[in-house]
Short mmCIF file of C-alpha atoms and ligand atoms in Angstrom, two decimals:
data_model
loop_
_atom_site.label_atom_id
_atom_site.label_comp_id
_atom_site.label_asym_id
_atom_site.label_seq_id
_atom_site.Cartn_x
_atom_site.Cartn_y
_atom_site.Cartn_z
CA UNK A 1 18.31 -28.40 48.22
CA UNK A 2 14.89 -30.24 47.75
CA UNK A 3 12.68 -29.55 44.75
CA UNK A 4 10.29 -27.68 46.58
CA UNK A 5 13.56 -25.25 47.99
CA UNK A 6 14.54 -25.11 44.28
CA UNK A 7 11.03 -24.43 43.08
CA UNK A 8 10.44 -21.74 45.80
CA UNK A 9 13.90 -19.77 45.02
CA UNK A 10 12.87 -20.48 41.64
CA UNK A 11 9.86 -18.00 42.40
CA UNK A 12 11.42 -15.58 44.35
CA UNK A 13 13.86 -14.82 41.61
CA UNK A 14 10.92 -14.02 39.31
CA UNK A 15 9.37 -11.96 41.57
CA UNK A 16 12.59 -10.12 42.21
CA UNK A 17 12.57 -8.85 38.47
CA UNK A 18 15.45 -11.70 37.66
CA UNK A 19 15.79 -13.26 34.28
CA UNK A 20 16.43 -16.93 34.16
CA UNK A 21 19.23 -18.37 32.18
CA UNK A 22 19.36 -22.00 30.16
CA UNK A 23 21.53 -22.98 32.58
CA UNK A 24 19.85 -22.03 35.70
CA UNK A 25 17.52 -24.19 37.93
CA UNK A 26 13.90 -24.32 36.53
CA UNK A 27 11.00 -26.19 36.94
CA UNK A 28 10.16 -28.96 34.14
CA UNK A 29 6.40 -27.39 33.61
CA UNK A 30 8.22 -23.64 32.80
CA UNK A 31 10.82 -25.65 30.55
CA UNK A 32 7.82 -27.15 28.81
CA UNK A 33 5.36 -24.53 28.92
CA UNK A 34 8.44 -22.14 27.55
CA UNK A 35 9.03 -24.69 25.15
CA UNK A 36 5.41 -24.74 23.69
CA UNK A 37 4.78 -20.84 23.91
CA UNK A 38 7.99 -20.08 21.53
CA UNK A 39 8.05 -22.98 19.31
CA UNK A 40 3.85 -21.87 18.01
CA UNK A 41 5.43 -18.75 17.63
CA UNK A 42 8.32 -19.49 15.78
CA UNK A 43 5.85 -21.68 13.63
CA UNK A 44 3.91 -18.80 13.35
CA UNK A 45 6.53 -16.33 11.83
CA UNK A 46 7.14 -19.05 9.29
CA UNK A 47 3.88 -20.25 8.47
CA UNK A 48 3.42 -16.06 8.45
CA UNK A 49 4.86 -15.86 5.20
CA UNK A 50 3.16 -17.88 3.61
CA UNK A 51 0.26 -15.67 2.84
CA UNK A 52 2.09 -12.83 1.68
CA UNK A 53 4.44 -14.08 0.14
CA UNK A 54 1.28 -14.94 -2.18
CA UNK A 55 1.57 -11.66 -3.40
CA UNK A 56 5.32 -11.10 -3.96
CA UNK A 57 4.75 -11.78 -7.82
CA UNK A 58 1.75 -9.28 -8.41
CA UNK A 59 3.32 -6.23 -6.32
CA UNK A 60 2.00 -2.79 -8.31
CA UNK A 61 5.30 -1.63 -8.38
CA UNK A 62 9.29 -2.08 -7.38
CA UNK A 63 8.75 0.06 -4.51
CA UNK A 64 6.27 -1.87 -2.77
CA UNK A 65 7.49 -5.42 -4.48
CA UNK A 66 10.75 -4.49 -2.26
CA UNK A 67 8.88 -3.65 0.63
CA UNK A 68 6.88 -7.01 0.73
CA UNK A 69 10.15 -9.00 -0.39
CA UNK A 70 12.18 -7.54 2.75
CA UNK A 71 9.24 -8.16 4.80
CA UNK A 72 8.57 -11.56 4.73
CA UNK A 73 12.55 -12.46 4.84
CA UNK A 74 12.61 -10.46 8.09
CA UNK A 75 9.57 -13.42 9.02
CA UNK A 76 12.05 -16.08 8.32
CA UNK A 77 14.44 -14.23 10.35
CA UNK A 78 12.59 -13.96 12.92
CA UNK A 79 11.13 -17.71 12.79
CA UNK A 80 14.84 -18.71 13.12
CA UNK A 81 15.83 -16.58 15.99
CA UNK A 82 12.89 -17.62 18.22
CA UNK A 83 14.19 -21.63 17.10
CA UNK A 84 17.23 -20.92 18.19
CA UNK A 85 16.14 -19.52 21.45
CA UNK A 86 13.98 -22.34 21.80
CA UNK A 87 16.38 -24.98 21.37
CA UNK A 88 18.68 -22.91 24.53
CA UNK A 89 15.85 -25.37 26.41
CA UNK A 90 17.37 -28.80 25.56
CA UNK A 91 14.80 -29.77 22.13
CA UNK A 92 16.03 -29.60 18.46
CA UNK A 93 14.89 -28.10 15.96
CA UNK A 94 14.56 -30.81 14.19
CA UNK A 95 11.89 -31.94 16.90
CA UNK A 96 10.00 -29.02 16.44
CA UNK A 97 9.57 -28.75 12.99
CA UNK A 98 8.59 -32.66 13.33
CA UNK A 99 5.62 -31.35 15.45
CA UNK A 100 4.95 -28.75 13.04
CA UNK A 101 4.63 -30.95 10.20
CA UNK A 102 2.85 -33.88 12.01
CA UNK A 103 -0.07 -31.21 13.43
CA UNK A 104 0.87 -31.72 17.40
CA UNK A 105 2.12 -28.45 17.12
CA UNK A 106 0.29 -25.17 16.80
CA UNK A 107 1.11 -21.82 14.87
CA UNK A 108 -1.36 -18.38 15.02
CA UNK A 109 -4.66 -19.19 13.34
CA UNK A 110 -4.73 -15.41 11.44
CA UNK A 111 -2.50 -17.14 8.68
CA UNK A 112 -5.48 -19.85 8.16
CA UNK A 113 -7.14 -17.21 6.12
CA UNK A 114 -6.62 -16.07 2.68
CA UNK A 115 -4.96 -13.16 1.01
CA UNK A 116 -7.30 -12.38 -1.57
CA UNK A 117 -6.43 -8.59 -2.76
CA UNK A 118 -3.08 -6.72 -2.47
CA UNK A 119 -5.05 -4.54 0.13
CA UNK A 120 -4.76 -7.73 2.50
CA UNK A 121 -0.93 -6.87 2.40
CA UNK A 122 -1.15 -3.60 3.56
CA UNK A 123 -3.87 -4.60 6.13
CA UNK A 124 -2.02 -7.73 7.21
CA UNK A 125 1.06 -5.17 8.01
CA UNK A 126 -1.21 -2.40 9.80
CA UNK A 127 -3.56 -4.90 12.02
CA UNK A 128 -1.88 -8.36 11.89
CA UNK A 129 1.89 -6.86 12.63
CA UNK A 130 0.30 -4.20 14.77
CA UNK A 131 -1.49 -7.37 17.12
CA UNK A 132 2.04 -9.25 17.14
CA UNK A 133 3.93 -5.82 17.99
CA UNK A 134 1.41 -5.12 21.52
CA UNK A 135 1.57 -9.10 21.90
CA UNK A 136 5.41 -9.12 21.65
CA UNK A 137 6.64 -5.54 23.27
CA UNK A 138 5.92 -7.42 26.75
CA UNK A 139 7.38 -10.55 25.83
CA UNK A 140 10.59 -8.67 25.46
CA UNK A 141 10.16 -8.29 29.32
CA UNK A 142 9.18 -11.77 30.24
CA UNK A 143 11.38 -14.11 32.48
CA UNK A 144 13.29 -16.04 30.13
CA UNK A 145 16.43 -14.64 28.77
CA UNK A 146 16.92 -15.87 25.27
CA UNK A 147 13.00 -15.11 24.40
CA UNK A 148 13.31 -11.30 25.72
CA UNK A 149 16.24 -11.09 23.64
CA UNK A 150 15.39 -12.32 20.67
CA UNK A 151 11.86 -9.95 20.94
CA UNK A 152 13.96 -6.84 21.07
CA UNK A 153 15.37 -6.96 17.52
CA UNK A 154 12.19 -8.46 16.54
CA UNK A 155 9.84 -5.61 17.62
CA UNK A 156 12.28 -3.49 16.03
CA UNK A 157 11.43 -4.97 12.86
CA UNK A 158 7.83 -5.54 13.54
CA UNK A 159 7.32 -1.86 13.62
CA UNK A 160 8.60 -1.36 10.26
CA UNK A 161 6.20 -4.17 8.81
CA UNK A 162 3.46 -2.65 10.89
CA UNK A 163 4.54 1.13 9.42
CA UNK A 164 4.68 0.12 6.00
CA UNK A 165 1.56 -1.62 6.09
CA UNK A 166 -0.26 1.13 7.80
CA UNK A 167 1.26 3.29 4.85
CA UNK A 168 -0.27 1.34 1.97
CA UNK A 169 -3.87 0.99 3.62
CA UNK A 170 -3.56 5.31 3.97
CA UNK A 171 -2.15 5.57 0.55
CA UNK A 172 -5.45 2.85 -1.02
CA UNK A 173 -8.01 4.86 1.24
CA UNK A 174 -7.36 8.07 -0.08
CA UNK A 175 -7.21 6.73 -3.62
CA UNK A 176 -9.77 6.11 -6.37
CA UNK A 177 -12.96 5.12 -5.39
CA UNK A 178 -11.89 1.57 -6.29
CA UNK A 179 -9.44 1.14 -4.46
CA UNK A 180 -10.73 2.56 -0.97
CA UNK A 181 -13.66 0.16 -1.25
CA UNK A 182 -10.59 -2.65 -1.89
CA UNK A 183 -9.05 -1.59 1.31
CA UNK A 184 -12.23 -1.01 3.65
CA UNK A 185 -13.41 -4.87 2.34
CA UNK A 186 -9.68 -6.31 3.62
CA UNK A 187 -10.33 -4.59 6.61
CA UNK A 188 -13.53 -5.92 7.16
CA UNK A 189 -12.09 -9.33 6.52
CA UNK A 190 -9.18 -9.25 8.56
CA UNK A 191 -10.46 -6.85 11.87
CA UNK A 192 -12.46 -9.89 13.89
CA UNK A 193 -9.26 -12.29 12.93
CA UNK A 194 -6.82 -9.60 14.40
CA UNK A 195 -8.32 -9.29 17.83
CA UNK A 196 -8.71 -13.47 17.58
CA UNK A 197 -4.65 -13.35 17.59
CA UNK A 198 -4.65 -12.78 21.59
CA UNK A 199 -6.12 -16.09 22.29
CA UNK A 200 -9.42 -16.86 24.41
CA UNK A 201 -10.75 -14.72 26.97
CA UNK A 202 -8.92 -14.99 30.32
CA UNK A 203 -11.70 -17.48 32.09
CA UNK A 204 -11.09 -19.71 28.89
CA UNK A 205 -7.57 -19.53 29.01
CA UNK A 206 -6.34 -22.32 30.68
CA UNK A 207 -2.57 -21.31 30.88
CA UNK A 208 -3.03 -17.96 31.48
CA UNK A 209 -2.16 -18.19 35.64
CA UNK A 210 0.83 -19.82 35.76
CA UNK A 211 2.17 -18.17 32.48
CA UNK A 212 1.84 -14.92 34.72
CA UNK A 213 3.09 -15.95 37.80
CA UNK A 214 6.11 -16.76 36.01
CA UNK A 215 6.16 -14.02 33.66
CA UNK A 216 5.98 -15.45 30.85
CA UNK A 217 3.34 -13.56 30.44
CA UNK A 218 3.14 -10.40 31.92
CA UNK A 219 -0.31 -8.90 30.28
CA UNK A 220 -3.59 -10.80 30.19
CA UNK A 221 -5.17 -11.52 26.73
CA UNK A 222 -7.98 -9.29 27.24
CA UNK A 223 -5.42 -7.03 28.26
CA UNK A 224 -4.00 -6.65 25.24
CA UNK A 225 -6.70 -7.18 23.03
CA UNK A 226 -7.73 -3.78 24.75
CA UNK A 227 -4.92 -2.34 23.96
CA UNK A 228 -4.91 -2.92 20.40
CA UNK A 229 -8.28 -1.90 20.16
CA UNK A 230 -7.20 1.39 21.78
CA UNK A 231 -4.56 1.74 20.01
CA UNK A 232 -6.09 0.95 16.45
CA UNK A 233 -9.42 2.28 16.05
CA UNK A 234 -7.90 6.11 16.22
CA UNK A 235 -5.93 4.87 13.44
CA UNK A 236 -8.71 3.95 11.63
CA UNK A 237 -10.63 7.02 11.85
CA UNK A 238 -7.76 9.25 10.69
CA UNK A 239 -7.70 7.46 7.60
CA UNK A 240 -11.51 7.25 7.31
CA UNK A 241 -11.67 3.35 7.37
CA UNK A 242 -14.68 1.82 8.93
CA UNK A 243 -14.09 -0.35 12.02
CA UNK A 244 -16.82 -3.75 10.69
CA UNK A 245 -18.08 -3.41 14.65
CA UNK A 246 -21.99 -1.95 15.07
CA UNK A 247 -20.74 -2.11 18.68
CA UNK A 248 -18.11 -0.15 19.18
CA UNK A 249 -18.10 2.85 21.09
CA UNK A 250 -16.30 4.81 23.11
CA UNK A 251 -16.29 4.94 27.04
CA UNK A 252 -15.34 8.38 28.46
CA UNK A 253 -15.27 7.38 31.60
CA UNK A 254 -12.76 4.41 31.32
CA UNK A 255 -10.83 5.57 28.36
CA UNK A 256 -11.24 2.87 26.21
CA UNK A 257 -13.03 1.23 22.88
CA UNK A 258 -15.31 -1.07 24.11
CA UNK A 259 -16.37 -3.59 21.13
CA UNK A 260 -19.04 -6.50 20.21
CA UNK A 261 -18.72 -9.84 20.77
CA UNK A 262 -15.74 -12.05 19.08
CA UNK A 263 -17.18 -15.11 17.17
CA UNK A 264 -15.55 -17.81 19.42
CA UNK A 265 -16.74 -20.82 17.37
CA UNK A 266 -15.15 -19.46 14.26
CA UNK A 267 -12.15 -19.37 16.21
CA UNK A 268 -11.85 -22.41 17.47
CA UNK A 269 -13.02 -24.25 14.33
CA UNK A 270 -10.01 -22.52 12.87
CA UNK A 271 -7.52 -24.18 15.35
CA UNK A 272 -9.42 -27.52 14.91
CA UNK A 273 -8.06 -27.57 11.13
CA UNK A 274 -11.19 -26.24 9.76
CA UNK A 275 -10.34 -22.56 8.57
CA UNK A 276 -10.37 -22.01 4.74
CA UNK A 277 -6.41 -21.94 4.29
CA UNK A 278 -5.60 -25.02 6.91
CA UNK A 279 -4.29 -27.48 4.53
CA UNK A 280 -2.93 -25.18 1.59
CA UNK A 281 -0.92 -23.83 4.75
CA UNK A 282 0.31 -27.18 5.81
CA UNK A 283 0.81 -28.61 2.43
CA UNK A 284 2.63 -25.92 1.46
CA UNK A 285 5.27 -26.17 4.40
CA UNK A 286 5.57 -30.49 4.09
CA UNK A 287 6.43 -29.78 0.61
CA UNK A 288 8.99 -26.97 0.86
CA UNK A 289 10.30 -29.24 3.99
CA UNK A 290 10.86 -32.45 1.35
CA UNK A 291 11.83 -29.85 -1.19
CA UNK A 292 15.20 -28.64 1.33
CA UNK A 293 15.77 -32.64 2.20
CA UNK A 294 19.01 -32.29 -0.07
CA UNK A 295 20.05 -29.65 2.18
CA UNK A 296 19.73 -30.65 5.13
CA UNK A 297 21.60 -34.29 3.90
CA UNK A 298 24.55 -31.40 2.29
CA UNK A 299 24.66 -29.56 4.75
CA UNK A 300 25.28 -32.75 7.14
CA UNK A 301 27.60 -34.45 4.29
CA UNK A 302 29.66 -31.10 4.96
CA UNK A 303 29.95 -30.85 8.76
CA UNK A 304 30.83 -34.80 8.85
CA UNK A 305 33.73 -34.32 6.68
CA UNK A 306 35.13 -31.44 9.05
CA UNK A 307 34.49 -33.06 11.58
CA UNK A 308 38.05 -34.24 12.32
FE1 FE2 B 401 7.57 -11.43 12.66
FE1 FE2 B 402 6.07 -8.88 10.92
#
């Protein structure tokens, strides 16, 4: 079969609902583009913890200390799964965390800010988690088999993060006075950065075509954004939080919360390296990478000697 067969097959599979396999035919550019897509998110669950983790130490109380604690392990977890589906494509891991360290390799720019109260926790669960749940419901359905799989315990777990975070921002917002002006200012610090996490606007989003036509991406990011927006603003208003948008408003007629205009400079500043937390982030990760370098050498040590 020529390459163009193969690709064409290829297609027809897809569009016949079928998931493809590591060791099925695919074309180099969805091994690659696959390839990118998981390993920024598998840098992102990582990277992820990171900020919260920030706060493990100055939890109010045991309850919430345990909460946080389980949380950001399930982030690991869920930074190794997607590395292990990733390498199912023919790259190590040891590759990818190379790119990681060396910058060639992104991760979700939402973890470039910083956590400055213990509100951010609970609004980091509620709006960041809540983004990364619409986000990765679909991918759970996209064409490649390892990724949906891994996305299916993963949402699973997202929606606990996302419930307990949700929890804490109800339980600060009907507090003391204090406190619900704590919570509204982490909200208004975090809301733009949250509907930033679905990437450019479709006509600026170069991959976007192909990453649907193979369904990798089933949703556009406007899609989704949209969805959030739906999704969280009656959340919002139950709890009396203000939504930092003059804009939004309602449209009867469509159904959906139509909001102002996302600051697209700040965003892509942030990618460039230039957000507040850049280089604590990426410090933070080459040093707990030399920190596990007797480890890895251990671990290797070990598997040599049973070897034979
Ligand atoms: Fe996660
Ligand atoms: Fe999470």
């Amino acid at each position: 079969m020529s390459e163009e067969e193969k690709l064409l097959e290829f297609e027809k599979r897809i569009e016949n609902g079928e998931v493809i396999e590591p060791k099925d035919w695919m074309p180099e550019r969805y091994r690659k583009q696959l390839i990118r897509m998981m390993s920024q998110h598998a840098h992102s669950e990582i990277i992820g913890m990171l900020p919260e983790g920030n706060w493990i130490t100055r939890a109010p109380n045991l309850r919430r200390k345990l909460g946080l604690l389980a949380k950001v392990q399930d982030e690991a977890g869920h930074g190794l799964y997607i590395y292990s589906a990733t390498e199912t494509l023919g790259v190590d891991r040891q590759e990818l965390n190379e790119q990681l360290l060396n910058g060639s390799a992104k991760y979700s720019s939402i973890f470039n800010y910083p956590t400055l109260s213990w509100a951010d926790i609970g609004v980091i669960g509620w709006l960041v988690d809540g983004a990364a749940i619409v986000n990765q419901t679909l991918l759970a359905k996209c064409s490649y088999g390892p990724y949906q799989r891994s996305m299916v315990r993963i949402c699973k777990e997202e929606n606990f993060h996302k419930k307990q975070g949700y929890e804490m921002v109800s339980t600060l917002a009907g507090g003391t006075k204090e406190q619900k002006e704590m919570v509204q200012d982490a909200v208004n610090r975090w809301w733009w950065q949250s509907l930033m996490m679905f990437g450019p606007s479709d006509k600026d989003s170069p991959n976007s075509a192909e990453l649907m036509r193979w369904k990798i991406k089933l949703k556009s990011n406007d899609e989704l954004r949209q969805r959030f927006v739906d999704l969280t603003v009656p959340q919002a208003r139950v709890i009396d939080i203000e939504i930092p948008d003059p804009d939004l408003k309602f449209n009867k007629e469509t159904g959906h919360w139509e909001f102002g205009e996302i600051n697209w400079d700040e965003f892509w500043s942030v990618v460039k390296g230039n957000g507040p937390m850049n280089k604590q982030r990426m410090a933070a990760r080459r040093k707990a990478h030399s920190k596990g370098a007797w480890v890895r050498e251990a671990a290797e040590a070990y598997a040599n000697k049973h070897k034979n």
